[in-house]
Tab-separated table of C-alpha atoms in Angstrom:
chain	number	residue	atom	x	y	z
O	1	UNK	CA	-56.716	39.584	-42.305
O	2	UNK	CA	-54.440	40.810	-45.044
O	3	UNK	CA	-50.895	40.883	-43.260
O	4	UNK	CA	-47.380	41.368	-44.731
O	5	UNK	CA	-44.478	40.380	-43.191
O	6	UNK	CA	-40.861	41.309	-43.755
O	7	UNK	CA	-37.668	39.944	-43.283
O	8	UNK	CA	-37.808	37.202	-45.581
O	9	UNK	CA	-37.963	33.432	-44.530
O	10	UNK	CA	-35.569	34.074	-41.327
O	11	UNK	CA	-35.263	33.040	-37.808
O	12	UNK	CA	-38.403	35.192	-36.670
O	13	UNK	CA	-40.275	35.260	-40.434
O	14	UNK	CA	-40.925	32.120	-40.995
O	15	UNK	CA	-42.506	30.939	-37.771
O	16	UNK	CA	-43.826	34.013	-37.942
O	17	UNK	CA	-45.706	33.287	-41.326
O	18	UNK	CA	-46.461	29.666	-40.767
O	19	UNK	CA	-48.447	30.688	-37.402
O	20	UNK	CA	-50.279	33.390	-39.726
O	21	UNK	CA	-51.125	31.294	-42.471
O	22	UNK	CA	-52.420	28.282	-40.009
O	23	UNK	CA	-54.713	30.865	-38.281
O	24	UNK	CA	-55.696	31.387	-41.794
O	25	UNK	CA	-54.687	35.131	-42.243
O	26	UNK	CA	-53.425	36.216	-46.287
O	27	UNK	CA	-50.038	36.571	-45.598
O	28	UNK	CA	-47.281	38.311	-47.896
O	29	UNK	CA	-43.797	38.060	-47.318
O	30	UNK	CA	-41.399	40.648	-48.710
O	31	UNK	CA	-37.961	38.810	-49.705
O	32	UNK	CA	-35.197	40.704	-51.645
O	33	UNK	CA	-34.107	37.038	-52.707
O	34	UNK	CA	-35.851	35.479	-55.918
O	35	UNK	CA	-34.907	32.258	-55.055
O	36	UNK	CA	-37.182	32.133	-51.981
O	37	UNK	CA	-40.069	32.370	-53.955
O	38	UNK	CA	-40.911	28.783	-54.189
O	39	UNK	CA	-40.201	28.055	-50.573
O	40	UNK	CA	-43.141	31.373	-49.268
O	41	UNK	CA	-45.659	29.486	-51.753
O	42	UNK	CA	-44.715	26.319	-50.372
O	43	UNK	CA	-45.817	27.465	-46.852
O	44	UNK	CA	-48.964	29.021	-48.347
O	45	UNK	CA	-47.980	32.534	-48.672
O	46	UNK	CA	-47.643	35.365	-50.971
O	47	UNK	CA	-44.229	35.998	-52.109
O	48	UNK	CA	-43.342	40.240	-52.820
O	49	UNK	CA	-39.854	39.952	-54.119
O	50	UNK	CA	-37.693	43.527	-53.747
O	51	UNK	CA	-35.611	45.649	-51.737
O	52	UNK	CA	-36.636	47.292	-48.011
O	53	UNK	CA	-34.105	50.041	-49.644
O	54	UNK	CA	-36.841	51.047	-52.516
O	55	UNK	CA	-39.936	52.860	-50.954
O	56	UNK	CA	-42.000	52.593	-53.967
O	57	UNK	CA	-41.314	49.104	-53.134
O	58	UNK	CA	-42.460	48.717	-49.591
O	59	UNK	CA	-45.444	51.248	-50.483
O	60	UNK	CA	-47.299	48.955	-53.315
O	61	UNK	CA	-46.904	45.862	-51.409
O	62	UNK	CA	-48.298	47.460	-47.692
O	63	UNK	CA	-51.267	48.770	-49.803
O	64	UNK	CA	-54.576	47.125	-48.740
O	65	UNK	CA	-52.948	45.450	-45.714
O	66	UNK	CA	-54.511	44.929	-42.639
O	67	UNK	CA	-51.284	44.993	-40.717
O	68	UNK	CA	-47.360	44.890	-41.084
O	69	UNK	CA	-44.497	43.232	-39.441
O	70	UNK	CA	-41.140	45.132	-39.903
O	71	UNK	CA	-37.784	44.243	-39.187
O	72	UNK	CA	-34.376	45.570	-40.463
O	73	UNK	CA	-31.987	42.713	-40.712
O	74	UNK	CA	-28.561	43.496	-39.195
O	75	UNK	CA	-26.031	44.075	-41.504
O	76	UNK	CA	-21.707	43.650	-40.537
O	77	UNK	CA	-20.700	44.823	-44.112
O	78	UNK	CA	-22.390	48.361	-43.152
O	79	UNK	CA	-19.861	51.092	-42.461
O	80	UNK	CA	-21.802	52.971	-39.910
O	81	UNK	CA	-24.926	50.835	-38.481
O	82	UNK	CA	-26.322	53.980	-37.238
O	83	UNK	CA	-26.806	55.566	-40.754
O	84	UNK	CA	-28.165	52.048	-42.502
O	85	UNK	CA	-30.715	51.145	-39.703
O	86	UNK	CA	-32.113	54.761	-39.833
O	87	UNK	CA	-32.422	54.895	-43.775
O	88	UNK	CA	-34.380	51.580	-43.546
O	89	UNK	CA	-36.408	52.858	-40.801
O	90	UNK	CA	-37.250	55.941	-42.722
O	91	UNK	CA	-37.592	53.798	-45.833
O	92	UNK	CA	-40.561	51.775	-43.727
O	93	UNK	CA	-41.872	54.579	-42.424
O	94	UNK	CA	-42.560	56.503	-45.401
O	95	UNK	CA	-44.191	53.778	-46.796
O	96	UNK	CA	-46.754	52.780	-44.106
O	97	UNK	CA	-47.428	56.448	-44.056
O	98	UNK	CA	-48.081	56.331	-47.681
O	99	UNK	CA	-49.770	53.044	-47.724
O	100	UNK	CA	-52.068	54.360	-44.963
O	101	UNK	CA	-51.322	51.213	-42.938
O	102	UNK	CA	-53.486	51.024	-39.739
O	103	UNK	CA	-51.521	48.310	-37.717
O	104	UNK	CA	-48.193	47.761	-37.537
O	105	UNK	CA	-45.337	45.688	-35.128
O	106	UNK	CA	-41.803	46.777	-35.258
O	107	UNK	CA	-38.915	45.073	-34.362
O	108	UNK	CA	-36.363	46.610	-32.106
O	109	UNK	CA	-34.167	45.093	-29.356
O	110	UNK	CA	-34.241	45.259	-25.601
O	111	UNK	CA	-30.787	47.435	-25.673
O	112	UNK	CA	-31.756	49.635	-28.564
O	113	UNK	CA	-33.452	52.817	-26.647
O	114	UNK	CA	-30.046	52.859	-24.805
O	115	UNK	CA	-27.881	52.572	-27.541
O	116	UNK	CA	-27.443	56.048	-29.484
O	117	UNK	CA	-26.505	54.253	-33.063
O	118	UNK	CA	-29.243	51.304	-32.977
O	119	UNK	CA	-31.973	53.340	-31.681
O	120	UNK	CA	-34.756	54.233	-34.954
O	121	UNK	CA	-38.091	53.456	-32.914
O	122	UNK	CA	-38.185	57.252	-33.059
O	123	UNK	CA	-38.860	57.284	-36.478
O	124	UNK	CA	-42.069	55.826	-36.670
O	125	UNK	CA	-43.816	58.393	-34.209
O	126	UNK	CA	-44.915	60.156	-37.294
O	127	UNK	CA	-47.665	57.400	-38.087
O	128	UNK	CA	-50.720	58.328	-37.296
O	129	UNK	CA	-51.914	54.171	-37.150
O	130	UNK	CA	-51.379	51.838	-34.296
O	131	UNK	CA	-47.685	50.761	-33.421
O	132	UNK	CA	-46.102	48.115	-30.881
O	133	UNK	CA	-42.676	47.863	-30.491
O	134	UNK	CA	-40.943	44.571	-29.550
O	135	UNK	CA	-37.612	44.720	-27.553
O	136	UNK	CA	-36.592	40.748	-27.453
O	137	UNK	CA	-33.923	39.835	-25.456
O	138	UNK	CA	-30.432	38.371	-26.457
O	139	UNK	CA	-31.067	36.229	-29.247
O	140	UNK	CA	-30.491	32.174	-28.393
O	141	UNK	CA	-29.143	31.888	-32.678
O	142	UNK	CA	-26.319	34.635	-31.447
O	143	UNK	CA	-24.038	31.591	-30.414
O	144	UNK	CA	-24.174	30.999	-33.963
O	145	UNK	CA	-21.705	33.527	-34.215
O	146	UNK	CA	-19.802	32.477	-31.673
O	147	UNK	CA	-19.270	28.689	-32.942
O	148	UNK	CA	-15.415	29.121	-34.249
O	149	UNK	CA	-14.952	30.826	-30.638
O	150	UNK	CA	-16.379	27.924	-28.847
O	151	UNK	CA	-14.573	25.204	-30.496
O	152	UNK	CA	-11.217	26.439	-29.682
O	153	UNK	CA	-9.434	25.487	-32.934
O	154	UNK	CA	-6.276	26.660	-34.278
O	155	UNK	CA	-3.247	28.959	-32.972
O	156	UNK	CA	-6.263	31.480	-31.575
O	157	UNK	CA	-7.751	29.139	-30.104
O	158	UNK	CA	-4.925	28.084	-28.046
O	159	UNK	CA	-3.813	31.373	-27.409
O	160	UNK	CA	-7.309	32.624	-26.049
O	161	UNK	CA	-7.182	29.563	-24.122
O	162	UNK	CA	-3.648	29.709	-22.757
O	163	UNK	CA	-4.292	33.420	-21.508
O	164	UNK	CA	-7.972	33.033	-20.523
O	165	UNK	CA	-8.288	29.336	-18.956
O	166	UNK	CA	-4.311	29.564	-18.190
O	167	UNK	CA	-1.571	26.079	-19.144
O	168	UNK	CA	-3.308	23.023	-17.579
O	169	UNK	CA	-6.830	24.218	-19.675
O	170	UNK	CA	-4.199	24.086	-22.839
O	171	UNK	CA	-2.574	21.229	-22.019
O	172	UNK	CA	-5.640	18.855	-21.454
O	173	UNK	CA	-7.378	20.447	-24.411
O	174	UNK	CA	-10.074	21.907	-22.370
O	175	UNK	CA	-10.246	24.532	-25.157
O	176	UNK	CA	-12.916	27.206	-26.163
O	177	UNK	CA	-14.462	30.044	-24.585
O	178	UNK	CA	-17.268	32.293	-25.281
O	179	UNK	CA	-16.485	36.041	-24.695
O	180	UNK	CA	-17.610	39.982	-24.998
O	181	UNK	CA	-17.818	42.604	-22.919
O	182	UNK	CA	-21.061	41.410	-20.971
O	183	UNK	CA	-20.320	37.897	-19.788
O	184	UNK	CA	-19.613	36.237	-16.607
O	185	UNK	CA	-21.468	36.270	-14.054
O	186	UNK	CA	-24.038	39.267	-15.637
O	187	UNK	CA	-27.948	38.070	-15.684
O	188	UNK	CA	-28.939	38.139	-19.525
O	189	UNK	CA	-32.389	37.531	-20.851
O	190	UNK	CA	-32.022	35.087	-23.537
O	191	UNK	CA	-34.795	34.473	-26.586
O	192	UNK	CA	-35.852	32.247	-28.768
O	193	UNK	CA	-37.044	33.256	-32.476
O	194	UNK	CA	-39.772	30.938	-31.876
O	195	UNK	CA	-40.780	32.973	-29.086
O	196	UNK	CA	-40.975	36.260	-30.768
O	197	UNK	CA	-42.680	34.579	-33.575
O	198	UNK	CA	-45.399	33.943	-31.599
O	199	UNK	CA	-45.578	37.084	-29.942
O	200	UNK	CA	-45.666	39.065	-32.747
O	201	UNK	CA	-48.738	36.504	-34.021
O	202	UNK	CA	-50.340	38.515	-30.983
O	203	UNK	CA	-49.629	41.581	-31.368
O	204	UNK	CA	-50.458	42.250	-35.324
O	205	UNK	CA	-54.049	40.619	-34.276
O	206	UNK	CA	-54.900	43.566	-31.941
O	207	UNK	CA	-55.157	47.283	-32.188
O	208	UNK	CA	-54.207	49.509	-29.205
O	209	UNK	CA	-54.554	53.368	-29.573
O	210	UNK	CA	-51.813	54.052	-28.232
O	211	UNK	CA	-47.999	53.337	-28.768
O	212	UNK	CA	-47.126	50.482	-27.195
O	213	UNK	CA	-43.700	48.369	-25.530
O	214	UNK	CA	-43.392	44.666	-25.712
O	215	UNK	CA	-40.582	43.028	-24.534
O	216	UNK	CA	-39.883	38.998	-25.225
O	217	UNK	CA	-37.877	36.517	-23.452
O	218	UNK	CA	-37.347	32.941	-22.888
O	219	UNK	CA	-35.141	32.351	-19.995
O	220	UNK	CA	-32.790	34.865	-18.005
O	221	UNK	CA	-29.673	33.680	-16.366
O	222	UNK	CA	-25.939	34.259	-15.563
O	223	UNK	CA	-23.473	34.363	-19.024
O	224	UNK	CA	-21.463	31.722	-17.494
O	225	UNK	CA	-24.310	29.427	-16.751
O	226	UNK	CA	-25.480	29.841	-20.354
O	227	UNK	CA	-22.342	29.236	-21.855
O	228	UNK	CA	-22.748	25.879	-19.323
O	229	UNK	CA	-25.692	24.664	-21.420
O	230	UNK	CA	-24.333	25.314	-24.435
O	231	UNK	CA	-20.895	23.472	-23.690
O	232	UNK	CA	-22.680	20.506	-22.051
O	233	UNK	CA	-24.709	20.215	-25.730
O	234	UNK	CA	-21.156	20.456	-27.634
O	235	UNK	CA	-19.098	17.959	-25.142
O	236	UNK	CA	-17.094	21.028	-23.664
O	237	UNK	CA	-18.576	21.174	-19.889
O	238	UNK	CA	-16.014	23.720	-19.213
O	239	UNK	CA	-17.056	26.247	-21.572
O	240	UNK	CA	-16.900	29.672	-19.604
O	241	UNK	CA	-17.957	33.569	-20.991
O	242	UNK	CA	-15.035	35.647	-20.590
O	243	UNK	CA	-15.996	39.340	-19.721
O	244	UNK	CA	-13.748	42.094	-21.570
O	245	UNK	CA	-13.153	45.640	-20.961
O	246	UNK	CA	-14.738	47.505	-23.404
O	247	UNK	CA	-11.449	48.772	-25.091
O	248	UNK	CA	-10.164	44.932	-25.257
O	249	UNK	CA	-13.663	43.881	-27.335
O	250	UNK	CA	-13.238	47.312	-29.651
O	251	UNK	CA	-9.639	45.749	-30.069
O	252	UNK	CA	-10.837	42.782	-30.741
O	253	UNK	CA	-13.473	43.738	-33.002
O	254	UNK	CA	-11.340	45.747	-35.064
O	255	UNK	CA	-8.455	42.786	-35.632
O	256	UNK	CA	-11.207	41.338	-37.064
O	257	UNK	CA	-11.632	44.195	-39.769
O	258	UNK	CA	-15.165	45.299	-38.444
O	259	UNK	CA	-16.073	48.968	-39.222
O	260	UNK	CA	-15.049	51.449	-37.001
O	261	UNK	CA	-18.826	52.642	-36.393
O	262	UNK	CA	-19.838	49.362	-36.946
O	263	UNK	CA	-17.657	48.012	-33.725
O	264	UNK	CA	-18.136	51.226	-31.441
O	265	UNK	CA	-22.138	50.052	-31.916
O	266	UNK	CA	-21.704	46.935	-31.110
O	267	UNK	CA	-19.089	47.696	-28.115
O	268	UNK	CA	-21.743	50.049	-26.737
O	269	UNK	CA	-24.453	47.848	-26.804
O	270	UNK	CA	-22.800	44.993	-24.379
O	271	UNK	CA	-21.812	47.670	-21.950
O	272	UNK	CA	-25.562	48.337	-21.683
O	273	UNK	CA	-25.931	44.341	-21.197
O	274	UNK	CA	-23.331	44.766	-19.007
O	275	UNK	CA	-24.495	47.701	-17.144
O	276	UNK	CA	-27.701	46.126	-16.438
O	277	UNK	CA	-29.946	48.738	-17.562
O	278	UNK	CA	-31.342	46.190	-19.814
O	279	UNK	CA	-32.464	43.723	-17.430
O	280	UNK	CA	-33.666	46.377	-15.602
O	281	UNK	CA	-35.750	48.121	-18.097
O	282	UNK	CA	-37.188	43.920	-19.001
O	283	UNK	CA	-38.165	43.599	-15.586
O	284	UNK	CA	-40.343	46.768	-15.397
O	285	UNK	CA	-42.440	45.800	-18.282
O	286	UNK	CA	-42.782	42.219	-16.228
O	287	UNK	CA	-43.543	39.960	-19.700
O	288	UNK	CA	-44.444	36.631	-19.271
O	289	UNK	CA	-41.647	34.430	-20.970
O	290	UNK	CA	-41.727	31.781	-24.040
O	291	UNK	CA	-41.786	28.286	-24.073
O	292	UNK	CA	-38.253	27.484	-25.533
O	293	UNK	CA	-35.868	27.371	-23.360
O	294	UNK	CA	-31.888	27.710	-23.744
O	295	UNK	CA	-31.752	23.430	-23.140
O	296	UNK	CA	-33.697	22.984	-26.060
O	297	UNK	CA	-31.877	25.565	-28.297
O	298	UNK	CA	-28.649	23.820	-27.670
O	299	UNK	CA	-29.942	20.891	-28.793
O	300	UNK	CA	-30.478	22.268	-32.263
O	301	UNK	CA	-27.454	24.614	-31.790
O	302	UNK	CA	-24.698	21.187	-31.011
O	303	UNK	CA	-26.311	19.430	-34.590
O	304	UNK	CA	-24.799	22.648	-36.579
O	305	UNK	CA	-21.893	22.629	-34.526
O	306	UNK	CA	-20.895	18.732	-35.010
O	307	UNK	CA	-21.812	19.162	-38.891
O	308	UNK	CA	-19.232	21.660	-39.300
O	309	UNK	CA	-16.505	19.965	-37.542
């Protein structure tokens, strides 16, 4: 099969690719960075350098294909997410339209029906071709994010420690925190890119009629016992996930200069978490879950975080 995939060499696109190209599909993947061009051929694909913001773009290069993986990389520089993911989404879906693409696997997230500004799986019910959508869980290379939080450093660090863990946490450095407003003792379904990688290897092999819901996980459990995992990995057995109050993480967010829209989004989002509407909507579906589980993530998650001590 001819199949493109976008979202360059990332967390999801490249296992994706390399578990294409070993079944021995023709795979393209569509990278708005030049420099990646080597690296595709090196894996034994087909490198379509350009922009998921130019139609005419997306349109030549899902010509002939059998089937298309999309996915709109989340942007923080974005004033309003809403707008940007829509625009994209539009930008995809003209194309396949165009293209007269048959199969195709979308991206989405296991929050995004219930979040007004992150929901665009609306947009592709024009298509008259076969569409799955995949609704992954919370992302295991999220903590990635959360790294500077974790290892407690500086005056903020000893100030969220001080107020969240209280004096005797400070004074025996038992420093770092995760936090957000989901957290404690909330069940989360965590994922593993690996894991969507290969689910998305299933679904662009088949062909339902009809529209169709996939949701991916790896392992579900308690905030707090996550953020036990991850400290054991990092030498911080104490590590806790501090829930927040919605307006405390918009504060929050916006100390830290994100857009306004940008923040209310991502507030929103973790009081679905929170709400457990999420879990509940995963749980109705039933999906089996992936292989990799949070352990073995932090593994790979405490190398980055020792290299940039």
């Amino acid at each position: 099969m001819k199949i493109i995939v976008t979202g360059s060499l990332g967390n999801i696109s490249k296992p994706l690719t390399e578990i294409l190209v070993a079944q021995g599909h023709i795979v393209t993947v569509v990278s708005s960075d030049v420099k990646k061009q080597a690296a595709i051929k090196e894996i034994g694909a087909i490198p379509a350098i350009g922009s998921i913001s130019d139609t005419d773009f997306l349109t030549n290069t899902f010509k002939g294909a059998d089937a298309v993986y999309t996915m709109i990389p989340l942007s923080f520089t974005e004033p309003d997410l809403g707008n940007y993911l829509r625009r994209i989404a539009q930008n995809y879906a003209e194309a396949l339209k165009e293209a007269d693409t048959k199969r195709v696997v979308l991206l989405s997230g296991w929050a995004a029906n219930l979040v007004r500004g992150e929901n665009i799986e609306d947009i592709f019910d024009c298509l008259n071709t076969s569409v799955t959508i995949m609704r992954p869980g919370s992302f295991y290379t999220n903590f990635y994010q959360s790294m500077d939080l974790i290892k407690g450093k500086g005056f903020m660090g000893k100030f969220l420690t001080l107020r969240y863990s209280g004096l005797w946490a400070l004074l025996t450095g038992k420093t770092g925190l995760l936090m957000g407003n989901y957290g404690g003792d909330d069940r989360i379904v965590f994922v593993s890119p690996k894991d969507i990688a290969d689910a998305v290897a299933e679904e662009l092999l088949l062909h339902p009629e009809n529209t169709t819901i996939r949701y991916v996980g790896s392992e579900e459990m308690t905030c707090n016992e996550a953020a036990k995992v991850i400290g054991a990995a990092v030498g911080k057995p104490w590590l806790k996930w501090v829930l927040l109050s919605d307006k405390e993480m918009l504060k929050g967010l916006k100390m830290a200069k994100v857009p306004e829209k940008l923040a209310e989004t991502l507030v929103e989002m973790q009081a679905v978490m929170h709400s457990g509407k999420t879990l509940e909507n995963f749980h109705r579906y039933q999906p089996k879950m992936g292989k990799v589980k949070l352990v073995d993530f932090a593994k790979e998650f405490a190398e980055s975080y020792y290299k940039s001590n």
